[in-house]
Coordinates of C-alpha atoms in Angstrom, one line a residue:
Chain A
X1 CA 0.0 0.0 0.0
X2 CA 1.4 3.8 -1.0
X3 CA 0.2 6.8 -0.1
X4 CA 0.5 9.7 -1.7
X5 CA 0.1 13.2 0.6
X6 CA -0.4 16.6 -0.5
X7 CA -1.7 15.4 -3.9
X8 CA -3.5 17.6 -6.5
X9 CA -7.2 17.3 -7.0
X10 CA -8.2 17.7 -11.1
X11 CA -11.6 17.9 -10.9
X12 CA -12.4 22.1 -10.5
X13 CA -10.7 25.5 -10.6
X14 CA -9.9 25.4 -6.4
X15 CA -7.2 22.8 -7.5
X16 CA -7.2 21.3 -3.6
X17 CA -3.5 20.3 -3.1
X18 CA -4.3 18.8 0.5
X19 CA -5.2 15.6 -0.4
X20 CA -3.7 12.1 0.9
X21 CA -4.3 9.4 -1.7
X22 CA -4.1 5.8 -0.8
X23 CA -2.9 3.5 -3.5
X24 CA -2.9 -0.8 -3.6
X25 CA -1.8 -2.8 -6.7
X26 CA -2.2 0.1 -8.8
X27 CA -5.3 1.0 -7.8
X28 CA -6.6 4.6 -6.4
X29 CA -9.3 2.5 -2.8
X30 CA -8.8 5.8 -0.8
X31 CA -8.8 9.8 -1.8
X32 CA -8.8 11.5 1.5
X33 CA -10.0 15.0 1.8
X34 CA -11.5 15.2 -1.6
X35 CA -14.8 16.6 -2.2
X36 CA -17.5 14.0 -3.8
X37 CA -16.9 15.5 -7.3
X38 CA -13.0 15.3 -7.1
X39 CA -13.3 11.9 -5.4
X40 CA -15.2 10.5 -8.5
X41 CA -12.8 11.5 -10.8
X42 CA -9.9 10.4 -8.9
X43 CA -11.3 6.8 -8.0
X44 CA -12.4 6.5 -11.9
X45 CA -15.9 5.6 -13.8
X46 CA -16.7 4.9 -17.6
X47 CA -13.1 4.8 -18.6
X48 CA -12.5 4.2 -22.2
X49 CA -10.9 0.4 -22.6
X50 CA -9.5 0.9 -26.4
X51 CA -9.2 3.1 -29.4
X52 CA -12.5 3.2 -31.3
X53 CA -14.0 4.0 -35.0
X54 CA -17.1 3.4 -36.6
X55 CA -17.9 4.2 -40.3
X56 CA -20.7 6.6 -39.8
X57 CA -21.8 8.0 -37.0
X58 CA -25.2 5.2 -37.3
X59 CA -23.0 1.8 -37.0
X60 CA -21.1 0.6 -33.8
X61 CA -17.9 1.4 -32.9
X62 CA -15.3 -1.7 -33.4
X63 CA -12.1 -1.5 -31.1
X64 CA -9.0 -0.9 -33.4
X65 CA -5.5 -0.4 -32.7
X66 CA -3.7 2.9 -31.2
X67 CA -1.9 3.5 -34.7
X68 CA -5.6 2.7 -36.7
X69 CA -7.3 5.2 -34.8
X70 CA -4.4 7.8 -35.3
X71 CA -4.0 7.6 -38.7
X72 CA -7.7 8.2 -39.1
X73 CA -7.5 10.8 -36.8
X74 CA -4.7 12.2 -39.4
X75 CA -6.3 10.9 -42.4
X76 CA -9.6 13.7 -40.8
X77 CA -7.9 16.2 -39.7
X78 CA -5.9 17.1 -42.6
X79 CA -8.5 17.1 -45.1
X80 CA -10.5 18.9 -43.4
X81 CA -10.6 22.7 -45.1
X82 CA -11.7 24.3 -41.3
X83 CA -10.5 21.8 -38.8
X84 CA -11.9 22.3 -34.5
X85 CA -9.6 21.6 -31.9
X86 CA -12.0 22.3 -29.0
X87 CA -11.2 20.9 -25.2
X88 CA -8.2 21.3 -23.3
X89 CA -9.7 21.9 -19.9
X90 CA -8.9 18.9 -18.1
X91 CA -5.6 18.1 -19.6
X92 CA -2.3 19.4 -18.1
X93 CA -0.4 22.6 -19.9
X94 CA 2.4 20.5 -21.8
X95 CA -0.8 19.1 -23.7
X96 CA -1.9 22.6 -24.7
X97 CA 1.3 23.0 -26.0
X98 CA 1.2 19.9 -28.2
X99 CA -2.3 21.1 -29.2
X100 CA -1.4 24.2 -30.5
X101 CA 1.5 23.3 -32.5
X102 CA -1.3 20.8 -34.0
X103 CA -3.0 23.4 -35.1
X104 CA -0.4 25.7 -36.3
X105 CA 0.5 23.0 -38.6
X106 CA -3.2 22.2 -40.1
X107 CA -4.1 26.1 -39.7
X108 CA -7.0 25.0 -37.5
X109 CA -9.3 27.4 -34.8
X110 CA -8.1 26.3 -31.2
X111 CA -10.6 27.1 -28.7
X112 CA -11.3 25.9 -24.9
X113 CA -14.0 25.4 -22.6
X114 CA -14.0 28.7 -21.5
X115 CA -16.1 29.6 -25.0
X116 CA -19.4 28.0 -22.7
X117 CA -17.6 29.8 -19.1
X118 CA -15.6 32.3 -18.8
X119 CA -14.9 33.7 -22.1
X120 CA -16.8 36.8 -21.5
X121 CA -14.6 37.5 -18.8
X122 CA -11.6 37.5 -20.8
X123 CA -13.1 40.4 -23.1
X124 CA -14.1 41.9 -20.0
X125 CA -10.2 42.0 -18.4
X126 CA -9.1 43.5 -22.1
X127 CA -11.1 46.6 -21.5
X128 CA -11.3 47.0 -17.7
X129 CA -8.4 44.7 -16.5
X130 CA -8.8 42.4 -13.4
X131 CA -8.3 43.4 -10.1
X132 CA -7.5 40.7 -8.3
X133 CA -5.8 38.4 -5.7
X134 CA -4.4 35.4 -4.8
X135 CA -7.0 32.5 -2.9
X136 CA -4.5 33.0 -0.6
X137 CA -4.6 36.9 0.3
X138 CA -8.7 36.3 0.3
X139 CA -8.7 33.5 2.7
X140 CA -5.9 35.9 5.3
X141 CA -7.8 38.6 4.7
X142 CA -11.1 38.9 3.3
X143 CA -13.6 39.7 5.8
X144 CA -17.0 40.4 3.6
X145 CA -17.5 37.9 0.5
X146 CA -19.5 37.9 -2.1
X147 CA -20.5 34.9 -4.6
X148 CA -22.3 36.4 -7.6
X149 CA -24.1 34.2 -10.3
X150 CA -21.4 31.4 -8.5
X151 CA -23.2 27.8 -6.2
X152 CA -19.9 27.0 -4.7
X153 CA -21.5 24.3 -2.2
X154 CA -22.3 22.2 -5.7
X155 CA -19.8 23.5 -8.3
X156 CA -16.9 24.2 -5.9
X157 CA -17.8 22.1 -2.6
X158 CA -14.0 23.0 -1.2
X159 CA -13.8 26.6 -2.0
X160 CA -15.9 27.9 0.7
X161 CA -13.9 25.7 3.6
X162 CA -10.5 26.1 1.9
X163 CA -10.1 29.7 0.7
X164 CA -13.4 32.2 1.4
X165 CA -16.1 31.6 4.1
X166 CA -14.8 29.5 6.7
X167 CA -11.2 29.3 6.1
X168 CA -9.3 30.8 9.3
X169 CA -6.2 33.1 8.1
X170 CA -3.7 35.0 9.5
X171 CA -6.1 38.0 9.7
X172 CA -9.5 36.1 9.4
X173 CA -8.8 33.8 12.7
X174 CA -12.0 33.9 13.5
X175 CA -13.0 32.0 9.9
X176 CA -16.8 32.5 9.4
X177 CA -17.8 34.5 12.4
X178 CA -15.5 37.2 11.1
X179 CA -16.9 37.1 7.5
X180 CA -20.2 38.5 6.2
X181 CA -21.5 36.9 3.1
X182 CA -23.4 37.9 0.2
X183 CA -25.0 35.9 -2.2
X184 CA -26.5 37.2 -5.3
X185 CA -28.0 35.0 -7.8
X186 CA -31.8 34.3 -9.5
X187 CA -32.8 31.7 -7.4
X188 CA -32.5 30.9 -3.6
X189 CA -29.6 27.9 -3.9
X190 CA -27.8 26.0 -1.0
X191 CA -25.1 28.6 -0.8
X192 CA -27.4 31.5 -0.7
X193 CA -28.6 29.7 2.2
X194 CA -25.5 29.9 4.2
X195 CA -25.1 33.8 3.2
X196 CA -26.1 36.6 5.6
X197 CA -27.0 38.7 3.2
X198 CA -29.1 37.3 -0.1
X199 CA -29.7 39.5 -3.1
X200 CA -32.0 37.6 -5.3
X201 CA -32.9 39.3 -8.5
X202 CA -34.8 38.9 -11.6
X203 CA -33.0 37.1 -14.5
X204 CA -31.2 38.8 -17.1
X205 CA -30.7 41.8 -14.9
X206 CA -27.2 41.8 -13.5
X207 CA -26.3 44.4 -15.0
X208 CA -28.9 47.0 -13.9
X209 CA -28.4 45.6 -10.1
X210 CA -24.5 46.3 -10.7
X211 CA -24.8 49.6 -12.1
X212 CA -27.5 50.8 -9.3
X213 CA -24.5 49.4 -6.9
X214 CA -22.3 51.8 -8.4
X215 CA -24.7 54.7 -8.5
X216 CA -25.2 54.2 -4.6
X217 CA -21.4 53.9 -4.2
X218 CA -20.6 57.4 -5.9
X219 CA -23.3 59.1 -3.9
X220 CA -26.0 59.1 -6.6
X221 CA -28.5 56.9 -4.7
X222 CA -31.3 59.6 -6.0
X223 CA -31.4 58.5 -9.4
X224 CA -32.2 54.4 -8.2
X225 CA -35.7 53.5 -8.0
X226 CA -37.3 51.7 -5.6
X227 CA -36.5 48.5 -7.0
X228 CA -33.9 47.6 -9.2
X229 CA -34.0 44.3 -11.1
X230 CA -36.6 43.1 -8.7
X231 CA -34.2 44.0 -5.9
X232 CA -35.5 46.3 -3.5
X233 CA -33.5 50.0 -3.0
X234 CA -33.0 49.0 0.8
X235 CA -31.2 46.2 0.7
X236 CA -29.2 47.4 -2.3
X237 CA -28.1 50.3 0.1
X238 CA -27.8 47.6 2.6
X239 CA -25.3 45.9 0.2
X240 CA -23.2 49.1 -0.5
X241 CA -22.3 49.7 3.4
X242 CA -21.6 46.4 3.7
X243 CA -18.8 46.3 1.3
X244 CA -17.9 49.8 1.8
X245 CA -17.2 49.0 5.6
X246 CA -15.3 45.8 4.9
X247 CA -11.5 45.9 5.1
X248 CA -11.1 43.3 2.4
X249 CA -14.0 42.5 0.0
X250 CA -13.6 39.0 -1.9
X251 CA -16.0 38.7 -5.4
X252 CA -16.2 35.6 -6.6
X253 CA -18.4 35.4 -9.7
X254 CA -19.7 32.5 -11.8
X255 CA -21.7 31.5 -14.7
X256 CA -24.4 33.2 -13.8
X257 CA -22.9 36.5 -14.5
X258 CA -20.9 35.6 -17.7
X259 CA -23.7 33.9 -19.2
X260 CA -26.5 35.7 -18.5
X261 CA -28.3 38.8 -20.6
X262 CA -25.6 41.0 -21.4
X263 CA -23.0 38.6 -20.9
X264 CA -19.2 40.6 -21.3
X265 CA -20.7 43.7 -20.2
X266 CA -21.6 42.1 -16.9
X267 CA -18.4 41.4 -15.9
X268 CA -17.1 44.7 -17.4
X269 CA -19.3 46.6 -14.8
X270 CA -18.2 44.1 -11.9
X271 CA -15.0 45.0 -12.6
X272 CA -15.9 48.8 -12.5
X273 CA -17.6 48.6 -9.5
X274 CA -14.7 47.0 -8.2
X275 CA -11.9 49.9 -9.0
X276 CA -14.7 52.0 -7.7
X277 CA -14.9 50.1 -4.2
X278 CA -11.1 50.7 -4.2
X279 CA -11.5 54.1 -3.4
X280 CA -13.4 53.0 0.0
X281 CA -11.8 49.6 0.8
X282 CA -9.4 46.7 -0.4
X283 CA -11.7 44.7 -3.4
X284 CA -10.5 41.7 -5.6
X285 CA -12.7 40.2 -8.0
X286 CA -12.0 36.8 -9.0
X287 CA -13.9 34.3 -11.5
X288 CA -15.1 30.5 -10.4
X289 CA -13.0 28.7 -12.9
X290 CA -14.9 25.3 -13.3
X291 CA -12.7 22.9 -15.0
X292 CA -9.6 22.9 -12.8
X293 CA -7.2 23.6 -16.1
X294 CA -9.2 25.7 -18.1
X295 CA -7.3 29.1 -16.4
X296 CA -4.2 27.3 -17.6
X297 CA -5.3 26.8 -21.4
X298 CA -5.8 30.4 -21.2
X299 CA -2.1 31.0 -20.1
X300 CA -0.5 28.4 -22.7
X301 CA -2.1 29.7 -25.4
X302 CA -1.5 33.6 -24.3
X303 CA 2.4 32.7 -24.5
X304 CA 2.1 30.6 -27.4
X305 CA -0.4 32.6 -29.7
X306 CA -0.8 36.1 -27.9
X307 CA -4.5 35.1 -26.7
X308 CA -6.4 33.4 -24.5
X309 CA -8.9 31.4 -26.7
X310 CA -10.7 31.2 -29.8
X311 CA -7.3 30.9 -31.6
X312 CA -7.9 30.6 -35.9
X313 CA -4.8 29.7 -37.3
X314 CA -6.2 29.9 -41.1
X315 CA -4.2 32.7 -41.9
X316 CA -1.0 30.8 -41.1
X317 CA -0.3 33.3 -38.1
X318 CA -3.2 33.6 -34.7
X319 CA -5.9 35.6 -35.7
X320 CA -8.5 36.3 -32.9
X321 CA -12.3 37.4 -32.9
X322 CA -14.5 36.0 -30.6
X323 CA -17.7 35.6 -32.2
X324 CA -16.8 34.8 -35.2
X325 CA -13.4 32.3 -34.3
X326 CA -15.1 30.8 -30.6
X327 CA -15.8 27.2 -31.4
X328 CA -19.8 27.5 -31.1
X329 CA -19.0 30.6 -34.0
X330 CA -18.0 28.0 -36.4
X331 CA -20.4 24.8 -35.4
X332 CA -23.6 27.5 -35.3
X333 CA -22.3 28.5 -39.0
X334 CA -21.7 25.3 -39.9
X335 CA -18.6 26.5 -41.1
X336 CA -15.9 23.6 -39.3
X337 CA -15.5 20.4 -41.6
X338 CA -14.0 18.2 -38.9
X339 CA -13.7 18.4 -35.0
X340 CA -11.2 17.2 -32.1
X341 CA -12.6 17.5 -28.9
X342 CA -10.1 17.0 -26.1
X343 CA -10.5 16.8 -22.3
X344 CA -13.8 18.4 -23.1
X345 CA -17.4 17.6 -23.7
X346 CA -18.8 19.9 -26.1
X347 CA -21.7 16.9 -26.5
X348 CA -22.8 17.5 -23.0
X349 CA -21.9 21.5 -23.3
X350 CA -22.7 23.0 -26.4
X351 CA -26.0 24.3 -27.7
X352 CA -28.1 21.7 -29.5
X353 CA -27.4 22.9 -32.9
X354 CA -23.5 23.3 -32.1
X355 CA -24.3 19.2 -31.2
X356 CA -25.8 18.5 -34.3
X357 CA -23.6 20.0 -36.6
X358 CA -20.7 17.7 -34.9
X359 CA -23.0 14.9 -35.3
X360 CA -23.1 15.6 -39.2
X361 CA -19.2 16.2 -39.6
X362 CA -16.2 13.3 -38.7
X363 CA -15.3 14.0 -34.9
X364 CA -11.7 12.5 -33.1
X365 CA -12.7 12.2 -29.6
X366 CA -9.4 12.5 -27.0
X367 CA -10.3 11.6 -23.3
X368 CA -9.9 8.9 -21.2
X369 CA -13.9 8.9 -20.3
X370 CA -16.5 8.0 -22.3
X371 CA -19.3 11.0 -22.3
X372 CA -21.9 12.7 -24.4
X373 CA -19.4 13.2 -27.1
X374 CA -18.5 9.8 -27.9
X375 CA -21.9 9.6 -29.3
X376 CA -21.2 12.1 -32.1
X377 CA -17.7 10.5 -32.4
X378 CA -15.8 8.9 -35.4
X379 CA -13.1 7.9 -33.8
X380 CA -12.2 7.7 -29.8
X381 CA -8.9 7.6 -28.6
X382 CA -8.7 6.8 -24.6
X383 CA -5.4 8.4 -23.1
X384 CA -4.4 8.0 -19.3
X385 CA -6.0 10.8 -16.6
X386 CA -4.3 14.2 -16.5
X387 CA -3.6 14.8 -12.5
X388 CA -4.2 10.8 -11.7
X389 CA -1.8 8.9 -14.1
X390 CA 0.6 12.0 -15.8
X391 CA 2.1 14.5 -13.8
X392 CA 1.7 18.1 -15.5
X393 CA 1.1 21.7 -14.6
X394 CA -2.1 23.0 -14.3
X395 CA -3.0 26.7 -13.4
X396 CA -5.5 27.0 -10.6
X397 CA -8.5 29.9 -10.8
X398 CA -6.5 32.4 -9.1
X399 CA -3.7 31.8 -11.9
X400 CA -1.2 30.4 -9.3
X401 CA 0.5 27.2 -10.8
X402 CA 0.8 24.0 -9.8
X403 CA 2.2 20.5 -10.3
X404 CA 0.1 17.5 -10.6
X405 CA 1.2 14.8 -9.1
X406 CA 1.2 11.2 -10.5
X407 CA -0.8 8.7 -8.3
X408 CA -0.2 5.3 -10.2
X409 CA 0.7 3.9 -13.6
X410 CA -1.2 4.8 -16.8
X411 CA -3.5 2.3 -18.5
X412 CA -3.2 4.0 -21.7
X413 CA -0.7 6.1 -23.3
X414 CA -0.6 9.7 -22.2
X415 CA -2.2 13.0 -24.6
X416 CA 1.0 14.5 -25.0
X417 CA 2.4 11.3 -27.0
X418 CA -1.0 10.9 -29.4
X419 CA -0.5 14.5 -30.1
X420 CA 2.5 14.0 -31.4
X421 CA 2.0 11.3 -33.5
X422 CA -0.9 12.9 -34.9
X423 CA 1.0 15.7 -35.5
X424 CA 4.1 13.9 -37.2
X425 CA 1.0 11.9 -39.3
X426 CA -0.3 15.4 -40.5
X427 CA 3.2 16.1 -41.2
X428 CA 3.7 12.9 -43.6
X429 CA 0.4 13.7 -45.4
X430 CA 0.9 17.0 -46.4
X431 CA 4.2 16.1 -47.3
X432 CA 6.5 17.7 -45.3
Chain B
X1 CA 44.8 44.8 -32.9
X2 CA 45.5 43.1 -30.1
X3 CA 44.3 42.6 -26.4
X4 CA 44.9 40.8 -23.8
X5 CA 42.8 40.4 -20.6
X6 CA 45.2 39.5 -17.6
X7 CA 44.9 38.5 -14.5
X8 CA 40.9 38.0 -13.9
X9 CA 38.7 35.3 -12.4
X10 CA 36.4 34.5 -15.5
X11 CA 33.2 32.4 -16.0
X12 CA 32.4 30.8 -19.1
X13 CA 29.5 28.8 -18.1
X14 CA 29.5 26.7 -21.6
X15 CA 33.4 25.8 -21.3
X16 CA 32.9 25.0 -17.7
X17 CA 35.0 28.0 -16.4
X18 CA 34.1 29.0 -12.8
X19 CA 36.0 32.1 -11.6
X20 CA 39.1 30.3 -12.6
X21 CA 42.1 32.6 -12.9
X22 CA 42.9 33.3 -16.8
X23 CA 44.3 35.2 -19.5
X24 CA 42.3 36.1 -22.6
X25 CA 43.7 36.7 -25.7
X26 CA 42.3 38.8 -28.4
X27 CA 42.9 39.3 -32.2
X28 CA 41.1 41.3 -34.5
X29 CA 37.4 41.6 -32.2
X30 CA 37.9 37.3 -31.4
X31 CA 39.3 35.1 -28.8
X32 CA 42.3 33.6 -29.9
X33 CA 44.9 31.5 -28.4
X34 CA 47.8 33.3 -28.5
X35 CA 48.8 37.4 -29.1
X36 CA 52.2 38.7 -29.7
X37 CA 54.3 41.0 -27.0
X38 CA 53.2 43.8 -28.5
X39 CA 49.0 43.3 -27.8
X40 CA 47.6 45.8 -25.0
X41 CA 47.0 44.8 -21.6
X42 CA 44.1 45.2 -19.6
X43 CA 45.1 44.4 -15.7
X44 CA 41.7 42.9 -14.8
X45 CA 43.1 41.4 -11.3
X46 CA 40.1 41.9 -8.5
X47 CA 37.6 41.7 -11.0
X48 CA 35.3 39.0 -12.9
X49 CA 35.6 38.9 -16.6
X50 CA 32.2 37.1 -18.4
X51 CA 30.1 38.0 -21.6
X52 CA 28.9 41.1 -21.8
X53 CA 24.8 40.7 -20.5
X54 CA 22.3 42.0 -23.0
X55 CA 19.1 42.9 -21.5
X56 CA 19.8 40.8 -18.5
X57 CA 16.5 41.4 -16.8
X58 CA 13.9 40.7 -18.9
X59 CA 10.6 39.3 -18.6
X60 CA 10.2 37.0 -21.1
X61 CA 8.3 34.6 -19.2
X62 CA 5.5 34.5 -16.0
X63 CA 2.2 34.4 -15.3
X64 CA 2.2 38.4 -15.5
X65 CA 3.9 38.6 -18.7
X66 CA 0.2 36.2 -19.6
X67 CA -2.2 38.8 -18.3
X68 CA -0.5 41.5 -20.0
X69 CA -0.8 39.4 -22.9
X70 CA -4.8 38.7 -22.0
X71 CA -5.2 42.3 -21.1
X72 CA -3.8 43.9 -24.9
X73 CA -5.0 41.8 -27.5
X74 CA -4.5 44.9 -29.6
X75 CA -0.7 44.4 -29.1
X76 CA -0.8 41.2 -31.0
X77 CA -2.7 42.9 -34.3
X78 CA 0.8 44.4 -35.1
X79 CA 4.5 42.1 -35.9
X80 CA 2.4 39.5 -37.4
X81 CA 4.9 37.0 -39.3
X82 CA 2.7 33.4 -40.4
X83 CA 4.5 30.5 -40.4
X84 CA 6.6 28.8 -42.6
X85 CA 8.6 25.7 -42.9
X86 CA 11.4 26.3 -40.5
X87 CA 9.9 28.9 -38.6
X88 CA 6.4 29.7 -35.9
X89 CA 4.0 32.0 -36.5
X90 CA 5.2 35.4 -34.9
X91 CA 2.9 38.4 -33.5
X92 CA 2.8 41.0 -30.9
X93 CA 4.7 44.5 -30.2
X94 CA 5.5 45.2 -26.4
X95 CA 4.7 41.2 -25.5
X96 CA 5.4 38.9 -28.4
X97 CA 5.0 35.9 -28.7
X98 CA 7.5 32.7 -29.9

């Protein structure tokens, strides 16, 4: 029996590096500390046994060999005239690299699962930057937090025990009795109803709420009505003192911000509202990365192509436009000819008609689990688990990064080395 | 012309050369072996001798050197080079990229 301590959890953007993993012949019986969601992962389901391809997308898949199924992958991807390479999420940076040199060399659009998260946020940060902070500084010294259009106790079960309500600091001893909480979201969830203070308003209207915030905040409280996005003026006054009189305000916003009415332009006014709270108190804003590596696609292909997703390579140098080079761009336009989806599940994800456009063109599914994208698959490659079986660096929500640890041997080759021989495959077709 | 750098403790990382006490010769703008009697001499004793550092604090690399990246997408419209057969594709101004 080995264990494994301070190990890295890949399920969610909190990467947890607490956790003690027990290991017997090879085999993951005990992850210690994890959450149920990082648990799962780490102790395995629905793994992928071999390489798989099917004719058309209405026949059964037959198991084929690792070299079949990459030379079809090839044999796809370099005719294609618009090739997808969508994913990257929950695979380690050194695969992002491999990634994007794939699709320098087949010109193809690179994109992550940020296009259906956080993407807005990114165009947000290029006209307001981000004021932000490490987990860590919030969890010393945040005092009032606030989880906007965010459900930690479902989407990030750790966060709240780890880094924000009840984590005691060096200036937060007293952990949640020194803390007030604010919740803001549509609906009454389970962390709204640990929060002392819960803003629930009207969908779609984030962006009024935020901008009344800011109206209060700069002493213009006479031009709010009485309510503002179903919220009523009192508690949105209510809201103001209470982050004017913290010493350290922590914002944590989710999905329910970015993709919501209005969607970049949320974020944009967060942000604002944030410098603007500067002027009173300390206040970070940070977003609720979901997959635990999708803040580190963002950083690979930011020093590899200059941005941070929705990379088209067409032109032979990065060309970037989101909303017209984001992945669900060029599936809604029925534009892309072929797809790779790695350690992602735009089947689960995407928008029904981003679904059945992949279903209509020849996919090459990555991933060591089998999920709603094998089912529009041509061919399925199964590669060992990012974080469980291949060490790698991954960039955790705050943008601090860290090392995966390996926890026992891989069952099936890692990404990194099908890349490459997809790569070198391309290569040989075109001739080069 | 001819130099020759006496009496220095010099580093040369790629030769293995630690602050070992050394002459170096030089002919014509390169290290040779050998000068005559007649080269100039540069009493370096008490002081390192090494490559001369160009830009030798940069920030080529970092999670900063990313958000500045993230933050001016602008930056990457201009210095755009595509790639070719030998070479990456090449963008940006203040932060470029490969």
């Amino acid at each position: 029996m080995t264990v494994i301590t301070d190990a890295l959890c890949p399920f969610c953007g909190c990467l947890c590096d607490d956790l003690t993993i027990v290991v017997e012949d090879n085999k993951i019986i005990e992850a210690k500390q994890a959450c149920k969601l990082g648990s799962a992962k780490i102790m395995g389901h629905h793994k992928i046994k071999a390489p798989m391809m099917r004719k058309d997308k209405n026949s059964e898949f037959k198991e084929v060999s690792y070299e079949e199924a990459i030379n079809e992958a090839a044999n796809i991807l370099s005719n294609s005239k618009r090739p997808l390479l969508y994913g990257w999420a929950s695979a380690v940076c050194e695969v992002h690299k491999k990634g994007i040199l794939l699709a320098e060399e087949l010109g193809a659009i690179i994109d992550s699962c940020a296009t259906v998260c956080h993407a807005p946020s990114t165009l947000a940060v290029h006209e307001k930057g981000l004021p932000s902070a490490t987990l860590g500084q919030i969890k010393n010294r945040a005092d009032v937090i606030v989880f906007w259009g965010s459900n930690p106790v479902h989407a990030h079960p750790r966060h709240m025990g780890r880094y924000s309500v009840f984590a005691k600091g060096l200036f937060s001893e007293k952990g949640r009795k020194g803390r007030k909480v604010i919740v803001v979201d549509v609906r009454k969830t389970d962390t709204a109803n640990m929060a002392d203070e819960f803003v629930q308003l009207e969908q779609g209207s984030d962006y009024l709420v935020v901008s009344a915030l800011r109206a209060i905040l700069s002493g213009h409280a006479d031009v709010v009505p009485e309510t503002v996005g179903g919220v009523p003026k009192e508690q949105l006054n209510k809201m103001v003192d209470l982050l004017k009189t913290g010493k350290f305000v922590g914002i944590f916003f989710g999905m329910g911000l970015t993709q919501s009415k209005s969607r970049y332009k949320n974020i944009d006014n967060a942000i604002s509202l944030v410098t603007e709270l500067n002027a009173f108190t300390k206040c970070v804003i940070t977003p609720m990365r979901g997959h635990y590596n999708v803040t580190g696609f963002g950083n690979v292909c930011a020093w590899e192509t200059g941005f941070a997703t929705a990379v088209d390579f067409a032109r032979g140098a990065p060309y970037y436009n989101p909303g017209e080079t984001a992945a669900n761009d060029v599936l809604l336009r029925k534009e892309t000819d072929a797809a790779m989806i790695i350690a992602g599940d735009a089947g689960a994800h995407f928008p029904a008609d981003s679904v059945r456009h992949l279903a209509r063109i020849p996919v090459v599914q990555i991933d060591p689990y089998w999920n709603p994208t094998t089912e529009v698959a041509t061919v399925v490659i199964p590669v060992a688990i990012c974080g469980v079986e291949v060490e790698g660096t991954a960039y955790r929500m705050d943008g601090v990064s860290l090392r995966m640890r390996k926890m026992i041997e891989p069952t099936h080759p890692p990404d990194t080395e099908i890349l490459e021989k997809i790569t070198e495959r391309v290569k040989v077709l075109r001739g080069e | 012309m001819e130099l020759i750098i006496k009496n220095g403790s010099v580093f040369d990382p790629s030769n293995g050369i630690k602050g070992d006490k050394t002459d170096i010769s030089i002919k014509d703008g390169k290290i040779v072996d050998k000068v005559s009697s007649k080269a100039t001499v540069i009493d370096a004793g008490g002081r390192l001798v090494m490559a001369g550092g160009v830009d030798a604090h940069s920030h080529i690399a970092g999670a900063k050197v990313n958000v500045g990246r993230i933050m001016r997408p602008e930056d990457t419209r201009s210095g755009i080079k595509p790639r070719t057969k030998i070479t990456r594709p090449y963008t940006g101004y203040t932060v470029p990229v490969n």
